[in-house]
């Protein structure tokens, strides 16, 4: 790809970008949230028409007018959000749009299943060919997406933030798969915000900043710090700076909490926890140990089976989400920003008042005061550096990182007693992560209680004052974060004793 | 919610309006082909529609009379859709509104200034309950509103026919109700028109007199007022914010503290009230009674097409309703002009409307599948 420029209206998302990928090579794309990585890849895959620039595949110039052209020329893409048909089987999904037929056009499902099995064996992409998509884990669904591109004959695979949704173990499996693919002569373009992954799997790395091409480097010649600095344009600190702080009154008290998950199975099982003003309490644990249900119970999104929750000494068990937000001042950065956190079809300003559209100064006598709503957003957009800096842009058009910033801006500006942050840095670049962590620390320093839930142990240890380990719906240990031993926390997370 | 110049460009070229204009042209083209195949000159036929609408003030006034109920049922469907609910029940709500207005208009004896608004309000309230019921059933039992509103349509249908068997309300043996009181009618100069002075006036004043030959009534003013109200509620009030939030993303709305179930009931109740107003105005301005229904009259179903063409907005419904009313009324003129039978005309008008509404309908179905 050379000289690629892509504009959305007046906004330039890609500015004269060059990218060269060789056969059998893993090429990483690195850049801040909103730098234009996904946009560039969408141009290559034929989803966007470049404003300027040319694309060559195998030395031949190519007009990628739509994804079919890309596919026919051996380009495959796995998107940030999967595009699978849930009630269909793995094989059916893979052959969709490319079905093998017997004579008279009868679908040859058996042959297809055989081919899928063969492909998955060759590259170590383990999935059950006859399983239904809705029954698969996220990691397996991703493997189906990769198989789909291979089935269509992809030689160049684009993976857009494949690891953001995976568990650490699944990430290792993906790294192996990538190795198998390159051995077979395929080329991979991978987008990720995790520098250690780039070091681990990539040969080259192209860095993009604000739509512009900054540099292309050979990965084994640079350090993670170099990469971070190139990407953000300044030094980035991976350690969170925190002052000592005395903890204050109790903000949150949980006693004997029991919550069922959506299938009616006990997910939180007699949980006790205390959280004080001016502290960040990190909940460490492997996904699926009751974190989700705990958060939903604390925010009123699900009903509690038994137990007591108190915020500032007031009992708040089984209140509605509205009461938790407005009366008890509990703010919540949700784990799933697409589903819960924002409304795609609303603009930034409308999203910013999702919890307070019906209180002054944003409304009076059931009438919305749009001027105030836009003023509020203009201020927050500036203060939290949300790009583009325009309150009228729909949430849909923001990059993942900027969507997250928007949610954080909204929740923090609600001035809560208790801030619940669930996976607040998922999919964020290192600069933005630093920023989010600082925001959490600021809230702590302002005397709020912060409950941080994350599957990344590094993050928990780095940011928290105290660490509570959750296992099978119970808190199995509480540790001081200062000088904690990562190994013993890991052991407790897996159900062993420290 | 403010428009800039580039928003407008977006709206016209790539946005909903561009699509509508394109599909309108396509619809008329296919309609022309149908006419040609049936052996009639499409140019002549379309010219007949245009003349049939614009050549006399009376015709235009008829178009408006045809359009009035469609605008309002269109508003009803549009309003519910903005909350993500598909109100197929506008038909039944219309019937309930018409029946209530016919009763209130006949039984009460009040001065006009009270009687007219009272009839409309009672009709709207009854229909709001009818619509709200579907919302409640969805919120409480999770039954999809499409299913419950279709059932409620039939219940309303038979309820209305049954009401005509009440001795004091239905004129036995005619299949019609008694005429509503003069004080509940909203025709302009309805009484005066048949006095000598009125007849004189109609003869001597060309334009106004011509208009008065049609059953002009204030229904269109109420329709415009309701369209404004719908726009205002959706865009300017906290209620509108809630309903739109629920329509776009109920999970996020719940997270933000909005009571999603309550919103469903409210939205359906308002939609029902709107459709009920359409029924009331039809009785008070045009029919002055209700008659035994052999089939559903289709005002509510047409409202679905109006809402879709109008892109689910207040102003959009007004334009789409007028377009629909114009085609319905103007279409009937093809018969005299080129001698095409009613069946062919209905196919042509249906085709045009189908083509205009279809892209929107497909979008809608896709959205419901996804959710
Ligand atoms: N369809 C669109 N219309 C208008 N602006 C867009 C559109 N798509 C993307 N943008 C803008 O282009 C910029 C680049 O977006 P892009 O999604 O490529 O970022 P990214 O590098 O993938 O970020 P992230 O790491 O957060 O996913 C963003 O500022 C975004 O707001
Ligand atoms: Mg992206």
CSV table of N, CA, C and O and ligand atoms in Angstrom, one decimal, chain A residues 6-9 11-14 30-42 48 80 160-161 191-193 208 211 337 387-388 393-403 427-429, ligand 1:
chain,number,residue,atom,x,y,z
A,6,UNK,N,-7.2,8.7,3.5
A,6,UNK,CA,-8.6,8.4,3.6
A,6,UNK,C,-9.2,9.6,4.4
A,6,UNK,O,-8.8,9.8,5.6
A,7,UNK,N,-10.2,10.2,3.8
A,7,UNK,CA,-10.9,11.3,4.6
A,7,UNK,C,-12.3,10.9,4.8
A,7,UNK,O,-13.0,10.4,3.9
A,8,UNK,N,-12.8,11.3,6.0
A,8,UNK,CA,-14.3,11.2,6.3
A,8,UNK,C,-14.7,12.7,6.3
A,8,UNK,O,-14.5,13.4,7.3
A,9,UNK,N,-15.3,13.2,5.3
A,9,UNK,CA,-15.7,14.6,5.3
A,9,UNK,C,-14.4,15.4,5.4
A,9,UNK,O,-13.5,15.2,4.6
A,11,UNK,N,-12.4,15.3,7.9
A,11,UNK,CA,-11.5,14.7,8.8
A,11,UNK,C,-10.6,13.7,8.1
A,11,UNK,O,-11.1,12.8,7.4
A,12,UNK,N,-9.3,13.8,8.3
A,12,UNK,CA,-8.4,12.9,7.7
A,12,UNK,C,-8.0,11.7,8.6
A,12,UNK,O,-7.4,12.0,9.7
A,13,UNK,N,-8.5,10.5,8.3
A,13,UNK,CA,-8.2,9.4,9.2
A,13,UNK,C,-6.9,8.7,8.9
A,13,UNK,O,-6.2,8.2,9.7
A,14,UNK,N,-6.5,8.7,7.6
A,14,UNK,CA,-5.2,8.2,7.1
A,14,UNK,C,-4.6,9.3,6.2
A,14,UNK,O,-5.2,9.8,5.4
A,30,UNK,N,0.7,-0.5,14.9
A,30,UNK,CA,0.7,0.1,16.3
A,30,UNK,C,0.3,1.5,16.2
A,30,UNK,O,0.7,2.2,15.3
A,31,UNK,N,-0.6,1.9,17.1
A,31,UNK,CA,-1.0,3.4,17.1
A,31,UNK,C,-2.0,3.6,18.1
A,31,UNK,O,-2.7,2.7,18.6
A,32,UNK,N,-2.1,4.8,18.6
A,32,UNK,CA,-3.1,5.2,19.6
A,32,UNK,C,-4.5,4.9,19.2
A,32,UNK,O,-4.7,4.7,18.0
A,33,UNK,N,-5.4,4.9,20.1
A,33,UNK,CA,-6.8,4.7,19.7
A,33,UNK,C,-7.2,5.9,18.8
A,33,UNK,O,-6.9,7.0,19.1
A,34,UNK,N,-7.8,5.5,17.7
A,34,UNK,CA,-8.2,6.6,16.8
A,34,UNK,C,-7.1,7.0,15.8
A,34,UNK,O,-7.3,8.0,15.1
A,35,UNK,N,-6.0,6.3,15.8
A,35,UNK,CA,-4.9,6.7,15.0
A,35,UNK,C,-5.2,6.4,13.5
A,35,UNK,O,-4.7,7.0,12.6
A,36,UNK,N,-6.1,5.4,13.3
A,36,UNK,CA,-6.5,5.1,11.9
A,36,UNK,C,-6.1,3.7,11.4
A,36,UNK,O,-6.1,3.5,10.2
A,37,UNK,N,-5.9,2.8,12.4
A,37,UNK,CA,-5.4,1.5,12.0
A,37,UNK,C,-6.5,0.7,11.3
A,37,UNK,O,-6.4,0.1,10.3
A,38,UNK,N,-7.7,0.7,12.0
A,38,UNK,CA,-8.8,-0.1,11.5
A,38,UNK,C,-9.2,0.5,10.1
A,38,UNK,O,-9.5,-0.2,9.2
A,39,UNK,N,-9.2,1.8,10.0
A,39,UNK,CA,-9.6,2.5,8.8
A,39,UNK,C,-8.6,2.0,7.6
A,39,UNK,O,-9.1,1.7,6.6
A,40,UNK,N,-7.3,2.0,7.9
A,40,UNK,CA,-6.4,1.6,6.9
A,40,UNK,C,-6.6,0.2,6.4
A,40,UNK,O,-6.6,-0.1,5.2
A,41,UNK,N,-7.0,-0.7,7.4
A,41,UNK,CA,-7.2,-2.1,7.0
A,41,UNK,C,-8.5,-2.2,6.3
A,41,UNK,O,-8.7,-3.1,5.4
A,42,UNK,N,-9.5,-1.4,6.6
A,42,UNK,CA,-10.8,-1.4,5.9
A,42,UNK,C,-10.6,-1.0,4.4
A,42,UNK,O,-11.2,-1.4,3.5
A,48,UNK,N,-13.6,0.5,2.6
A,48,UNK,CA,-13.6,2.0,2.3
A,48,UNK,C,-12.8,2.2,1.0
A,48,UNK,O,-11.9,1.5,0.7
A,80,UNK,N,-12.7,-6.5,14.3
A,80,UNK,CA,-12.8,-6.3,15.8
A,80,UNK,C,-14.0,-7.0,16.4
A,80,UNK,O,-14.0,-7.6,17.4
A,160,UNK,N,-7.7,-7.7,13.3
A,160,UNK,CA,-7.9,-6.4,14.0
A,160,UNK,C,-8.1,-6.7,15.5
A,160,UNK,O,-9.2,-7.2,15.9
A,161,UNK,N,-7.2,-6.3,16.3
A,161,UNK,CA,-7.2,-6.5,17.7
A,161,UNK,C,-7.7,-7.9,18.1
A,161,UNK,O,-8.7,-8.0,18.9
A,191,UNK,N,-3.2,-6.1,14.4
A,191,UNK,CA,-3.3,-4.8,15.1
A,191,UNK,C,-3.4,-5.2,16.6
A,191,UNK,O,-4.2,-6.1,17.0
A,192,UNK,N,-2.6,-4.6,17.4
A,192,UNK,CA,-2.7,-4.9,18.9
A,192,UNK,C,-2.2,-3.7,19.6
A,192,UNK,O,-1.4,-2.9,19.1
A,193,UNK,N,-2.7,-3.5,20.8
A,193,UNK,CA,-2.2,-2.4,21.7
A,193,UNK,C,-1.2,-3.0,22.7
A,193,UNK,O,-0.6,-2.2,23.5
A,208,UNK,N,1.6,4.3,13.5
A,208,UNK,CA,0.8,5.3,13.0
A,208,UNK,C,0.4,6.3,14.1
A,208,UNK,O,0.1,5.8,15.2
A,211,UNK,N,-3.2,9.3,12.2
A,211,UNK,CA,-3.4,9.1,10.8
A,211,UNK,C,-2.1,9.2,9.9
A,211,UNK,O,-2.2,8.9,8.7
A,337,UNK,N,-18.6,-2.0,26.6
A,337,UNK,CA,-19.0,-0.6,26.3
A,337,UNK,C,-20.0,-0.6,25.2
A,337,UNK,O,-20.8,0.3,25.1
A,387,UNK,N,-11.3,12.4,20.9
A,387,UNK,CA,-11.1,12.8,19.5
A,387,UNK,C,-12.1,12.1,18.6
A,387,UNK,O,-12.3,10.9,18.8
A,388,UNK,N,-12.7,12.7,17.6
A,388,UNK,CA,-12.6,14.1,17.3
A,388,UNK,C,-13.3,15.0,18.3
A,388,UNK,O,-14.2,14.6,19.0
A,393,UNK,N,-20.6,14.4,17.0
A,393,UNK,CA,-20.3,13.1,16.3
A,393,UNK,C,-21.0,12.0,17.0
A,393,UNK,O,-21.1,11.9,18.2
A,394,UNK,N,-21.5,11.1,16.2
A,394,UNK,CA,-22.2,9.9,16.7
A,394,UNK,C,-21.2,9.0,17.4
A,394,UNK,O,-20.1,8.9,16.9
A,395,UNK,N,-21.6,8.4,18.5
A,395,UNK,CA,-20.7,7.5,19.2
A,395,UNK,C,-20.2,6.4,18.3
A,395,UNK,O,-19.1,5.9,18.4
A,396,UNK,N,-21.0,6.0,17.3
A,396,UNK,CA,-20.6,4.9,16.4
A,396,UNK,C,-19.4,5.2,15.7
A,396,UNK,O,-18.6,4.4,15.3
A,397,UNK,N,-19.1,6.5,15.4
A,397,UNK,CA,-18.0,6.9,14.5
A,397,UNK,C,-16.7,7.1,15.3
A,397,UNK,O,-15.7,7.3,14.7
A,398,UNK,N,-16.8,6.9,16.6
A,398,UNK,CA,-15.6,7.0,17.4
A,398,UNK,C,-14.8,5.7,17.4
A,398,UNK,O,-15.3,4.6,17.3
A,399,UNK,N,-13.4,5.8,17.5
A,399,UNK,CA,-12.6,4.6,17.7
A,399,UNK,C,-12.9,4.0,19.0
A,399,UNK,O,-13.4,4.7,19.9
A,400,UNK,N,-12.6,2.8,19.2
A,400,UNK,CA,-12.8,2.1,20.4
A,400,UNK,C,-12.3,2.8,21.7
A,400,UNK,O,-12.9,2.9,22.7
A,401,UNK,N,-11.1,3.3,21.5
A,401,UNK,CA,-10.4,4.0,22.7
A,401,UNK,C,-11.2,5.2,23.0
A,401,UNK,O,-11.3,5.6,24.2
A,402,UNK,N,-11.6,6.0,22.0
A,402,UNK,CA,-12.3,7.2,22.3
A,402,UNK,C,-13.7,7.0,22.9
A,402,UNK,O,-14.2,7.7,23.7
A,403,UNK,N,-14.3,5.9,22.5
A,403,UNK,CA,-15.6,5.5,23.1
A,403,UNK,C,-15.4,5.3,24.6
A,403,UNK,O,-16.2,5.7,25.4
A,427,UNK,N,-8.8,-2.9,25.2
A,427,UNK,CA,-8.7,-2.4,23.9
A,427,UNK,C,-8.1,-1.0,23.8
A,427,UNK,O,-8.2,-0.3,22.8
A,428,UNK,N,-7.5,-0.5,24.9
A,428,UNK,CA,-6.9,0.8,24.9
A,428,UNK,C,-5.4,0.8,24.6
A,428,UNK,O,-4.7,-0.2,24.9
A,429,UNK,N,-4.9,1.9,24.0
A,429,UNK,CA,-3.5,2.0,23.8
A,429,UNK,C,-2.7,2.3,25.1
A,429,UNK,O,-3.4,2.8,26.0
C,1,LIG,N1,-17.2,6.0,9.3
C,1,LIG,C1,-16.5,7.0,9.9
C,1,LIG,N2,-17.0,8.3,9.8
C,1,LIG,C2,-16.3,9.3,10.4
C,1,LIG,N3,-15.2,9.2,11.1
C,1,LIG,C3,-14.7,7.9,11.2
C,1,LIG,C4,-15.3,6.8,10.6
C,1,LIG,N4,-14.6,5.7,11.0
C,1,LIG,C5,-13.6,6.1,11.7
C,1,LIG,N5,-13.6,7.5,11.9
C,1,LIG,C6,-12.6,8.3,12.6
C,1,LIG,O1,-11.4,8.0,12.1
C,1,LIG,C7,-10.4,7.9,13.1
C,1,LIG,C8,-9.7,6.6,13.0
C,1,LIG,O2,-10.6,5.5,13.4
C,1,LIG,P1,-10.1,4.0,13.5
C,1,LIG,O3,-11.3,3.2,13.8
C,1,LIG,O4,-9.3,3.6,12.2
C,1,LIG,O5,-9.1,4.0,14.7
C,1,LIG,P2,-8.2,2.8,15.3
C,1,LIG,O6,-6.8,3.2,15.1
C,1,LIG,O7,-8.6,1.5,14.8
C,1,LIG,O8,-8.5,3.0,16.9
C,1,LIG,P3,-8.7,1.9,18.0
C,1,LIG,O9,-7.5,1.4,18.5
C,1,LIG,O10,-9.4,2.7,19.1
C,1,LIG,O11,-9.6,0.8,17.4
C,1,LIG,C9,-11.2,8.1,14.4
C,1,LIG,O12,-10.9,9.4,14.9
C,1,LIG,C10,-12.6,7.9,14.1
C,1,LIG,O13,-13.4,8.8,14.8
